[in-house]
Structures are given as C-alpha cells and as structure tokens.
Amino acid sequence: MVDIHCHIFHGLDDGADSLQTSIQMAEMAIADGITHVVGTPHANSQYKFDPGLIRQLRDELQSAVGDRLTLATGCDFHLSYENLRDIQNNPQKYTINQKNYLLVEFADFAIPPSMDDTMHQLQLIGLSPIITHPERNALLRTKPERMYRWLHQGAYVQITALSLLGRFGSAAQDRAEEWLDDDRVHFVASDAHNLKGRPLQLRAAFDVVAKRRGEAVAQALFQDNPLAAFEGRSLPYEPEQLDPSAKPPQYPRRKRFIFF
Ligand SMILES: [Fe+2]
C-alpha cells in the first residue's frame, strides 16, 4: 500500500517528535504492508514550511530504514492567501513527490466563496488538488454540494483511514462510508501523526473497504491511485462525477473503470 498523507518527519509540526519516533513510524508502516510513504508536513500560520529541511529529514530517515520503504516529500497545504500566492511561483515546492498532485486542507470554520475559483486556479497551473479528509470537516460534511462541484471539475478526495474505523466519531464515519459507496473517494491515507493515537497503518481500513466495496476498489484506493499520484500519472480509478447542479439522469449511472 501507498500512503500519500502523513506527518512522519520530526520536529516540523504536530507530527513525529523525534527521529526515533519517525523510525518507529516507518517500521510500523513496513509491518502493516506499506511500501511508499509521503511525509506531508503542515504549511500554515502555525508551522513554517521549509522544503530544504524537509528533504534533509527525508534523506536521514531513508538511510535509517533502507530500501524497505520508499519515502518522498509533500505538503499538507492550507489554502491561505500567502500559500496560494507562493504556489503560483513554486508549484512543485508543495506537491506529492514534486509531481502534480497537491493535498489541500480546509479551515474548520469557514470556506470562502472564492474557493471555487481557487480550486480552478490550482488546476490552471497544472495541479490536481486532492481534498483531504472532508469527512472530518463539519462544513463539508453537512453541506457537501460544493465539494461535489469541485469533484465534477476534476478535484479528488482523500479520506482518513481511521475515519472508516470510527475513530473520528460517527458523523465522520457515516459520511466516509456514504462517499465511499457513492464513488466519491479516490484515496485513503493514514494522516498519521504518532505511534499510538494516529498510527501509520492502513491495513485495517483496507479490510473495511474490501468488505464494503470489494477487493478491486480497496486495491485502487490504497495502492493503484496513491501510487499513480506518487509517480505523477493519471489515476487508474476515476469514477465519473456528475455535475451536482444538473438534473438527475434518467438512466443508470455508468462507472468508469479503466483497470477493472
Ligand atoms: Fe495531515
């Protein structure tokens, strides 16, 4: 499995607190069957984002774990005014493995009307935005229509593995399950921060998805799609997303499976 969102590099944000914790998180991932991990530190008003330092931490951790795990860098990109200005000039500074997919996180209390335009602007500079854990955001959970529109316009959705296990409450779990059933999810990631409460594991959530949607969908969300994002390729599993403002279709929805 491939994890595109976690806070494994130490001393940068509220993730790993020491190199030893980073190494233990990496060992935990390997034991869980994870082969690739993207460390995605926060870039927001609380935490400064320093790509040089992040790469240094990646190299340090990579040499500690050897070739049993492939590590890359990315960013848990907060959609602030400053970040959006900077990314126009330096898109690959923030993307997953310096390719074209970008994790975007929303504020908990307000999503400005300009966000529709922002998502479009990111696409215009060649980026594919991945909306991180909308099931944990009360605004997107209760009013998901805007997210459906972004999906229709080509954005993707990543949910958190622990949401599927009920660890973020029943409202988050219900939405995660509903979106999973409705083919609105493209990635499941750990968003790991530490060893206990937010561990770097995906297997239990993989089993939940496999039971609910079948092995092929689980394989797509935990392996094939995240590996494609890691390598900067188009996603092999990309179900058609309807325009939420359009009238409901009079025919059964056609799902687009490229690999399956
Ligand atoms: Fe995160």
PDB file of C-alpha atoms and ligand atoms in Angstrom:
ATOM      1  CA  MET A   1       0.000   0.000   0.000  1.00  0.00           C
ATOM      2  CA  VAL A   2       0.994   3.600  -0.576  1.00  0.00           C
ATOM      3  CA  ASP A   3       0.365   6.362   1.967  1.00  0.00           C
ATOM      4  CA  ILE A   4       0.227   9.858   0.457  1.00  0.00           C
ATOM      5  CA  HIS A   5      -0.522  11.790   3.650  1.00  0.00           C
ATOM      6  CA  CYS A   6       1.244  11.602   7.000  1.00  0.00           C
ATOM      7  CA  HIS A   7       3.398  13.577   9.401  1.00  0.00           C
ATOM      8  CA  ILE A   8       6.350  11.241   9.739  1.00  0.00           C
ATOM      9  CA  PHE A   9       9.198  13.773   9.589  1.00  0.00           C
ATOM     10  CA  HIS A  10      10.093  15.045  13.029  1.00  0.00           C
ATOM     11  CA  GLY A  11      10.229  18.488  14.567  1.00  0.00           C
ATOM     12  CA  LEU A  12       8.313  20.249  11.792  1.00  0.00           C
ATOM     13  CA  ASP A  13       4.737  20.292  13.057  1.00  0.00           C
ATOM     14  CA  ASP A  14       2.468  18.305  15.375  1.00  0.00           C
ATOM     15  CA  GLY A  15       3.671  15.013  13.871  1.00  0.00           C
ATOM     16  CA  ALA A  16       6.659  12.878  14.933  1.00  0.00           C
ATOM     17  CA  ASP A  17       8.527  14.444  17.843  1.00  0.00           C
ATOM     18  CA  SER A  18      11.945  12.842  17.303  1.00  0.00           C
ATOM     19  CA  LEU A  19      13.959  10.880  14.757  1.00  0.00           C
ATOM     20  CA  GLN A  20      13.365   7.816  16.882  1.00  0.00           C
ATOM     21  CA  THR A  21       9.593   8.258  16.566  1.00  0.00           C
ATOM     22  CA  SER A  22       9.976   8.749  12.795  1.00  0.00           C
ATOM     23  CA  ILE A  23      11.906   5.474  12.572  1.00  0.00           C
ATOM     24  CA  GLN A  24       9.311   3.664  14.682  1.00  0.00           C
ATOM     25  CA  MET A  25       6.525   5.053  12.490  1.00  0.00           C
ATOM     26  CA  ALA A  26       8.388   3.808   9.423  1.00  0.00           C
ATOM     27  CA  GLU A  27       8.788   0.350  10.992  1.00  0.00           C
ATOM     28  CA  MET A  28       5.081   0.361  11.830  1.00  0.00           C
ATOM     29  CA  ALA A  29       4.259   1.156   8.199  1.00  0.00           C
ATOM     30  CA  ILE A  30       6.523  -1.608   6.879  1.00  0.00           C
ATOM     31  CA  ALA A  31       4.948  -4.139   9.253  1.00  0.00           C
ATOM     32  CA  ASP A  32       1.498  -3.038   8.043  1.00  0.00           C
ATOM     33  CA  GLY A  33       2.348  -3.716   4.385  1.00  0.00           C
ATOM     34  CA  ILE A  34       3.056  -0.138   3.292  1.00  0.00           C
ATOM     35  CA  THR A  35       5.783   0.281   0.659  1.00  0.00           C
ATOM     36  CA  HIS A  36       5.696   4.053  -0.064  1.00  0.00           C
ATOM     37  CA  VAL A  37       5.122   6.950   2.309  1.00  0.00           C
ATOM     38  CA  VAL A  38       4.836  10.651   1.538  1.00  0.00           C
ATOM     39  CA  GLY A  39       5.685  12.847   4.519  1.00  0.00           C
ATOM     40  CA  THR A  40       3.387  15.874   4.272  1.00  0.00           C
ATOM     41  CA  PRO A  41       4.123  18.494   6.943  1.00  0.00           C
ATOM     42  CA  HIS A  42       1.652  21.294   7.512  1.00  0.00           C
ATOM     43  CA  ALA A  43       2.136  24.659   5.825  1.00  0.00           C
ATOM     44  CA  ASN A  44       0.003  27.122   7.757  1.00  0.00           C
ATOM     45  CA  SER A  45       0.236  30.108  10.077  1.00  0.00           C
ATOM     46  CA  GLN A  46       1.451  27.859  12.900  1.00  0.00           C
ATOM     47  CA  TYR A  47       4.100  25.872  11.047  1.00  0.00           C
ATOM     48  CA  LYS A  48       6.674  27.199   8.619  1.00  0.00           C
ATOM     49  CA  PHE A  49       7.254  25.088   5.511  1.00  0.00           C
ATOM     50  CA  ASP A  50      10.930  24.648   4.649  1.00  0.00           C
ATOM     51  CA  PRO A  51      11.449  22.289   1.665  1.00  0.00           C
ATOM     52  CA  GLY A  52      15.232  22.079   2.149  1.00  0.00           C
ATOM     53  CA  LEU A  53      14.882  20.953   5.752  1.00  0.00           C
ATOM     54  CA  ILE A  54      12.082  18.531   4.855  1.00  0.00           C
ATOM     55  CA  ARG A  55      14.235  16.901   2.179  1.00  0.00           C
ATOM     56  CA  GLN A  56      17.096  16.620   4.658  1.00  0.00           C
ATOM     57  CA  LEU A  57      14.799  14.828   7.129  1.00  0.00           C
ATOM     58  CA  ARG A  58      13.569  12.558   4.367  1.00  0.00           C
ATOM     59  CA  ASP A  59      17.149  11.594   3.423  1.00  0.00           C
ATOM     60  CA  GLU A  60      18.044  10.991   7.052  1.00  0.00           C
ATOM     61  CA  LEU A  61      15.020   8.724   7.597  1.00  0.00           C
ATOM     62  CA  GLN A  62      15.515   6.979   4.259  1.00  0.00           C
ATOM     63  CA  SER A  63      19.062   5.999   5.157  1.00  0.00           C
ATOM     64  CA  ALA A  64      17.876   4.782   8.571  1.00  0.00           C
ATOM     65  CA  VAL A  65      15.219   2.434   7.111  1.00  0.00           C
ATOM     66  CA  GLY A  66      16.997   1.477   3.875  1.00  0.00           C
ATOM     67  CA  ASP A  67      15.140   0.277   0.808  1.00  0.00           C
ATOM     68  CA  ARG A  68      12.319  -1.455   2.693  1.00  0.00           C
ATOM     69  CA  LEU A  69      10.266   1.740   2.433  1.00  0.00           C
ATOM     70  CA  THR A  70      10.317   4.469  -0.230  1.00  0.00           C
ATOM     71  CA  LEU A  71       9.968   7.954   1.235  1.00  0.00           C
ATOM     72  CA  ALA A  72       9.030  11.161  -0.541  1.00  0.00           C
ATOM     73  CA  THR A  73       8.029  14.658   0.477  1.00  0.00           C
ATOM     74  CA  GLY A  74       4.841  16.648   0.034  1.00  0.00           C
ATOM     75  CA  CYS A  75       2.741  19.103   1.993  1.00  0.00           C
ATOM     76  CA  ASP A  76      -0.497  19.290   3.932  1.00  0.00           C
ATOM     77  CA  PHE A  77      -1.307  22.515   2.098  1.00  0.00           C
ATOM     78  CA  HIS A  78      -3.518  25.000   3.882  1.00  0.00           C
ATOM     79  CA  LEU A  79      -5.426  27.224   1.452  1.00  0.00           C
ATOM     80  CA  SER A  80      -4.270  30.518   2.924  1.00  0.00           C
ATOM     81  CA  TYR A  81      -3.726  33.682   0.946  1.00  0.00           C
ATOM     82  CA  GLU A  82       0.076  33.539   1.458  1.00  0.00           C
ATOM     83  CA  ASN A  83       0.307  29.891   0.443  1.00  0.00           C
ATOM     84  CA  LEU A  84      -1.777  30.452  -2.667  1.00  0.00           C
ATOM     85  CA  ARG A  85       0.417  33.330  -3.732  1.00  0.00           C
ATOM     86  CA  ASP A  86       3.582  31.296  -3.215  1.00  0.00           C
ATOM     87  CA  ILE A  87       2.350  28.200  -5.009  1.00  0.00           C
ATOM     88  CA  GLN A  88       1.736  30.189  -8.195  1.00  0.00           C
ATOM     89  CA  ASN A  89       5.506  30.622  -8.496  1.00  0.00           C
ATOM     90  CA  ASN A  90       6.642  27.350  -6.901  1.00  0.00           C
ATOM     91  CA  PRO A  91       4.036  24.646  -7.515  1.00  0.00           C
ATOM     92  CA  GLN A  92       6.383  21.677  -7.038  1.00  0.00           C
ATOM     93  CA  LYS A  93       7.550  23.025  -3.705  1.00  0.00           C
ATOM     94  CA  TYR A  94       4.338  21.657  -2.205  1.00  0.00           C
ATOM     95  CA  THR A  95       3.233  18.722  -4.350  1.00  0.00           C
ATOM     96  CA  ILE A  96       3.398  14.988  -3.645  1.00  0.00           C
ATOM     97  CA  ASN A  97       6.878  13.791  -4.620  1.00  0.00           C
ATOM     98  CA  GLN A  98       7.302  17.070  -6.583  1.00  0.00           C
ATOM     99  CA  LYS A  99       4.887  15.865  -9.272  1.00  0.00           C
ATOM    100  CA  ASN A 100       1.431  17.360  -9.914  1.00  0.00           C
ATOM    101  CA  TYR A 101      -0.888  16.229  -7.082  1.00  0.00           C
ATOM    102  CA  LEU A 102      -1.462  18.586  -4.156  1.00  0.00           C
ATOM    103  CA  LEU A 103      -3.083  17.788  -0.800  1.00  0.00           C
ATOM    104  CA  VAL A 104      -5.354  20.674   0.190  1.00  0.00           C
ATOM    105  CA  GLU A 105      -6.828  21.135   3.640  1.00  0.00           C
ATOM    106  CA  PHE A 106      -9.702  23.418   4.530  1.00  0.00           C
ATOM    107  CA  ALA A 107     -10.250  25.530   7.600  1.00  0.00           C
ATOM    108  CA  ASP A 108     -12.734  24.091  10.064  1.00  0.00           C
ATOM    109  CA  PHE A 109     -14.943  27.143  10.417  1.00  0.00           C
ATOM    110  CA  ALA A 110     -15.190  28.932   7.093  1.00  0.00           C
ATOM    111  CA  ILE A 111     -14.786  28.126   3.419  1.00  0.00           C
ATOM    112  CA  PRO A 112     -14.924  31.392   1.461  1.00  0.00           C
ATOM    113  CA  PRO A 113     -16.988  31.666  -1.741  1.00  0.00           C
ATOM    114  CA  SER A 114     -13.736  32.310  -3.644  1.00  0.00           C
ATOM    115  CA  MET A 115     -12.737  28.687  -3.016  1.00  0.00           C
ATOM    116  CA  ASP A 116     -14.431  27.520  -6.208  1.00  0.00           C
ATOM    117  CA  ASP A 117     -12.182  29.863  -8.154  1.00  0.00           C
ATOM    118  CA  THR A 118      -9.139  28.850  -6.086  1.00  0.00           C
ATOM    119  CA  MET A 119      -9.590  25.189  -6.973  1.00  0.00           C
ATOM    120  CA  HIS A 120      -9.768  26.193 -10.615  1.00  0.00           C
ATOM    121  CA  GLN A 121      -6.629  28.359 -10.333  1.00  0.00           C
ATOM    122  CA  LEU A 122      -4.687  25.407  -8.940  1.00  0.00           C
ATOM    123  CA  GLN A 123      -5.736  23.336 -11.926  1.00  0.00           C
ATOM    124  CA  LEU A 124      -4.714  26.118 -14.302  1.00  0.00           C
ATOM    125  CA  ILE A 125      -1.128  25.915 -13.031  1.00  0.00           C
ATOM    126  CA  GLY A 126      -1.168  22.196 -13.768  1.00  0.00           C
ATOM    127  CA  LEU A 127      -2.002  20.831 -10.332  1.00  0.00           C
ATOM    128  CA  SER A 128      -4.535  18.180  -9.346  1.00  0.00           C
ATOM    129  CA  PRO A 129      -5.977  19.158  -5.958  1.00  0.00           C
ATOM    130  CA  ILE A 130      -6.774  16.364  -3.506  1.00  0.00           C
ATOM    131  CA  ILE A 131      -9.262  17.452  -0.835  1.00  0.00           C
ATOM    132  CA  THR A 132      -8.016  15.964   2.427  1.00  0.00           C
ATOM    133  CA  HIS A 133     -10.388  14.293   4.859  1.00  0.00           C
ATOM    134  CA  PRO A 134     -13.617  16.206   4.071  1.00  0.00           C
ATOM    135  CA  GLU A 135     -15.428  13.712   6.310  1.00  0.00           C
ATOM    136  CA  ARG A 136     -13.686  15.333   9.294  1.00  0.00           C
ATOM    137  CA  ASN A 137     -14.695  18.855   8.265  1.00  0.00           C
ATOM    138  CA  ALA A 138     -18.116  19.787   9.686  1.00  0.00           C
ATOM    139  CA  LEU A 139     -18.771  22.302   6.894  1.00  0.00           C
ATOM    140  CA  LEU A 140     -18.094  19.857   4.068  1.00  0.00           C
ATOM    141  CA  ARG A 141     -19.819  17.056   5.936  1.00  0.00           C
ATOM    142  CA  THR A 142     -23.048  18.948   6.397  1.00  0.00           C
ATOM    143  CA  LYS A 143     -23.030  20.820   3.074  1.00  0.00           C
ATOM    144  CA  PRO A 144     -21.159  18.594   0.645  1.00  0.00           C
ATOM    145  CA  GLU A 145     -22.621  20.106  -2.551  1.00  0.00           C
ATOM    146  CA  ARG A 146     -19.662  22.415  -3.032  1.00  0.00           C
ATOM    147  CA  MET A 147     -17.285  19.507  -2.745  1.00  0.00           C
ATOM    148  CA  TYR A 148     -19.352  17.594  -5.292  1.00  0.00           C
ATOM    149  CA  ARG A 149     -18.894  20.519  -7.673  1.00  0.00           C
ATOM    150  CA  TRP A 150     -15.109  20.506  -7.162  1.00  0.00           C
ATOM    151  CA  LEU A 151     -15.146  16.774  -7.820  1.00  0.00           C
ATOM    152  CA  HIS A 152     -17.078  17.319 -11.008  1.00  0.00           C
ATOM    153  CA  GLN A 153     -14.438  19.888 -12.000  1.00  0.00           C
ATOM    154  CA  GLY A 154     -11.646  17.363 -11.529  1.00  0.00           C
ATOM    155  CA  ALA A 155     -10.575  17.565  -7.886  1.00  0.00           C
ATOM    156  CA  TYR A 156     -10.066  14.366  -5.890  1.00  0.00           C
ATOM    157  CA  VAL A 157     -10.961  13.223  -2.389  1.00  0.00           C
ATOM    158  CA  GLN A 158      -8.802  11.574   0.250  1.00  0.00           C
ATOM    159  CA  ILE A 159     -10.389  10.218   3.403  1.00  0.00           C
ATOM    160  CA  THR A 160      -8.562   9.227   6.581  1.00  0.00           C
ATOM    161  CA  ALA A 161      -8.146   5.528   7.332  1.00  0.00           C
ATOM    162  CA  LEU A 162      -9.172   5.962  10.972  1.00  0.00           C
ATOM    163  CA  SER A 163     -12.451   7.639   9.933  1.00  0.00           C
ATOM    164  CA  LEU A 164     -13.501   4.299   8.467  1.00  0.00           C
ATOM    165  CA  LEU A 165     -12.781   2.694  11.830  1.00  0.00           C
ATOM    166  CA  GLY A 166     -14.957   5.222  13.684  1.00  0.00           C
ATOM    167  CA  ARG A 167     -12.045   6.963  15.395  1.00  0.00           C
ATOM    168  CA  PHE A 168     -13.206  10.458  14.369  1.00  0.00           C
ATOM    169  CA  GLY A 169     -16.787   9.895  15.509  1.00  0.00           C
ATOM    170  CA  SER A 170     -19.897   8.501  13.909  1.00  0.00           C
ATOM    171  CA  ALA A 171     -20.687  11.561  11.765  1.00  0.00           C
ATOM    172  CA  ALA A 172     -17.271  11.330  10.056  1.00  0.00           C
ATOM    173  CA  GLN A 173     -17.607   7.576   9.687  1.00  0.00           C
ATOM    174  CA  ASP A 174     -21.110   7.833   8.198  1.00  0.00           C
ATOM    175  CA  ARG A 175     -20.010  10.376   5.588  1.00  0.00           C
ATOM    176  CA  ALA A 176     -16.852   8.431   4.766  1.00  0.00           C
ATOM    177  CA  GLU A 177     -18.938   5.308   4.182  1.00  0.00           C
ATOM    178  CA  GLU A 178     -21.548   7.168   2.149  1.00  0.00           C
ATOM    179  CA  TRP A 179     -18.949   8.800  -0.122  1.00  0.00           C
ATOM    180  CA  LEU A 180     -17.163   5.503  -0.452  1.00  0.00           C
ATOM    181  CA  ASP A 181     -20.390   3.826  -1.562  1.00  0.00           C
ATOM    182  CA  ASP A 182     -21.110   6.722  -3.958  1.00  0.00           C
ATOM    183  CA  ASP A 183     -17.682   6.517  -5.638  1.00  0.00           C
ATOM    184  CA  ARG A 184     -16.622   9.939  -4.417  1.00  0.00           C
ATOM    185  CA  VAL A 185     -13.374   8.753  -2.806  1.00  0.00           C
ATOM    186  CA  HIS A 186     -10.067   8.406  -4.676  1.00  0.00           C
ATOM    187  CA  PHE A 187      -7.573   7.837  -1.863  1.00  0.00           C
ATOM    188  CA  VAL A 188      -7.420   6.561   1.679  1.00  0.00           C
ATOM    189  CA  ALA A 189      -4.409   7.773   3.674  1.00  0.00           C
ATOM    190  CA  SER A 190      -3.252   7.472   7.278  1.00  0.00           C
ATOM    191  CA  ASP A 191      -2.667  11.158   8.142  1.00  0.00           C
ATOM    192  CA  ALA A 192      -0.500   9.582  10.853  1.00  0.00           C
ATOM    193  CA  HIS A 193       0.975  11.892  13.476  1.00  0.00           C
ATOM    194  CA  ASN A 194       2.480   9.491  16.007  1.00  0.00           C
ATOM    195  CA  LEU A 195       2.665   5.898  17.198  1.00  0.00           C
ATOM    196  CA  LYS A 196      -0.494   5.481  19.230  1.00  0.00           C
ATOM    197  CA  GLY A 197      -3.488   7.770  18.635  1.00  0.00           C
ATOM    198  CA  ARG A 198      -2.700   8.479  14.948  1.00  0.00           C
ATOM    199  CA  PRO A 199      -0.603   5.499  13.788  1.00  0.00           C
ATOM    200  CA  LEU A 200       0.941   4.921  10.360  1.00  0.00           C
ATOM    201  CA  GLN A 201      -1.273   1.995   9.393  1.00  0.00           C
ATOM    202  CA  LEU A 202      -3.729   1.323   6.586  1.00  0.00           C
ATOM    203  CA  ARG A 203      -4.420  -2.426   6.676  1.00  0.00           C
ATOM    204  CA  ALA A 204      -7.482  -2.343   8.975  1.00  0.00           C
ATOM    205  CA  ALA A 205      -9.126   0.336   6.825  1.00  0.00           C
ATOM    206  CA  PHE A 206      -8.196  -1.603   3.659  1.00  0.00           C
ATOM    207  CA  ASP A 207     -10.123  -4.564   5.063  1.00  0.00           C
ATOM    208  CA  VAL A 208     -13.146  -2.354   5.784  1.00  0.00           C
ATOM    209  CA  VAL A 209     -13.159  -1.076   2.188  1.00  0.00           C
ATOM    210  CA  ALA A 210     -12.581  -4.554   0.730  1.00  0.00           C
ATOM    211  CA  LYS A 211     -15.552  -5.878   2.685  1.00  0.00           C
ATOM    212  CA  ARG A 212     -17.774  -2.963   1.716  1.00  0.00           C
ATOM    213  CA  ARG A 213     -16.798  -2.385  -1.916  1.00  0.00           C
ATOM    214  CA  GLY A 214     -14.724  -5.402  -2.891  1.00  0.00           C
ATOM    215  CA  GLU A 215     -11.026  -6.110  -3.196  1.00  0.00           C
ATOM    216  CA  ALA A 216     -10.570  -4.229  -6.505  1.00  0.00           C
ATOM    217  CA  VAL A 217     -11.843  -0.911  -5.123  1.00  0.00           C
ATOM    218  CA  ALA A 218      -9.723  -1.313  -1.992  1.00  0.00           C
ATOM    219  CA  GLN A 219      -6.718  -2.011  -4.202  1.00  0.00           C
ATOM    220  CA  ALA A 220      -7.478   1.163  -6.178  1.00  0.00           C
ATOM    221  CA  LEU A 221      -7.849   3.443  -3.143  1.00  0.00           C
ATOM    222  CA  PHE A 222      -4.881   2.160  -1.129  1.00  0.00           C
ATOM    223  CA  GLN A 223      -2.461   1.133  -3.850  1.00  0.00           C
ATOM    224  CA  ASP A 224      -3.125   1.969  -7.500  1.00  0.00           C
ATOM    225  CA  ASN A 225      -4.374   5.557  -7.170  1.00  0.00           C
ATOM    226  CA  PRO A 226      -1.878   6.644  -4.491  1.00  0.00           C
ATOM    227  CA  LEU A 227       0.996   5.082  -6.437  1.00  0.00           C
ATOM    228  CA  ALA A 228      -0.142   6.968  -9.555  1.00  0.00           C
ATOM    229  CA  ALA A 229      -0.180  10.226  -7.557  1.00  0.00           C
ATOM    230  CA  PHE A 230       3.251   9.369  -6.141  1.00  0.00           C
ATOM    231  CA  GLU A 231       4.589   8.905  -9.666  1.00  0.00           C
ATOM    232  CA  GLY A 232       2.650  11.798 -11.222  1.00  0.00           C
ATOM    233  CA  ARG A 233       0.476   9.681 -13.531  1.00  0.00           C
ATOM    234  CA  SER A 234      -3.262   9.958 -14.168  1.00  0.00           C
ATOM    235  CA  LEU A 235      -5.396   7.938 -11.772  1.00  0.00           C
ATOM    236  CA  PRO A 236      -6.323   4.419 -12.881  1.00  0.00           C
ATOM    237  CA  TYR A 237      -9.527   4.500 -10.819  1.00  0.00           C
ATOM    238  CA  GLU A 238     -11.512   7.633 -11.506  1.00  0.00           C
ATOM    239  CA  PRO A 239     -15.278   7.109 -11.366  1.00  0.00           C
ATOM    240  CA  GLU A 240     -17.344   9.625 -13.291  1.00  0.00           C
ATOM    241  CA  GLN A 241     -18.505  12.554 -11.132  1.00  0.00           C
ATOM    242  CA  LEU A 242     -21.849  14.064 -12.035  1.00  0.00           C
ATOM    243  CA  ASP A 243     -22.476  17.786 -12.147  1.00  0.00           C
ATOM    244  CA  PRO A 244     -24.378  18.387  -8.881  1.00  0.00           C
ATOM    245  CA  SER A 245     -26.363  21.244 -10.443  1.00  0.00           C
ATOM    246  CA  ALA A 246     -27.556  19.090 -13.345  1.00  0.00           C
ATOM    247  CA  LYS A 247     -30.889  17.281 -13.289  1.00  0.00           C
ATOM    248  CA  PRO A 248     -30.695  13.686 -12.086  1.00  0.00           C
ATOM    249  CA  PRO A 249     -30.048  11.412 -15.043  1.00  0.00           C
ATOM    250  CA  GLN A 250     -32.830   9.205 -16.345  1.00  0.00           C
ATOM    251  CA  TYR A 251     -30.520   6.275 -16.854  1.00  0.00           C
ATOM    252  CA  PRO A 252     -28.344   4.222 -14.507  1.00  0.00           C
ATOM    253  CA  ARG A 253     -25.007   5.794 -13.718  1.00  0.00           C
ATOM    254  CA  ARG A 254     -22.142   4.484 -15.719  1.00  0.00           C
ATOM    255  CA  LYS A 255     -18.989   3.918 -13.758  1.00  0.00           C
ATOM    256  CA  ARG A 256     -15.694   4.359 -15.490  1.00  0.00           C
ATOM    257  CA  PHE A 257     -13.192   1.713 -14.562  1.00  0.00           C
ATOM    258  CA  ILE A 258     -10.020   1.897 -16.521  1.00  0.00           C
ATOM    259  CA  PHE A 259      -8.219  -1.042 -14.967  1.00  0.00           C
ATOM    260  CA  PHE A 260     -11.163  -3.084 -13.834  1.00  0.00           C
TER     261      PHE A 260
HETATM  262 FE    FE B   1      -2.424  15.980   7.808  1.00  0.00          FE
END
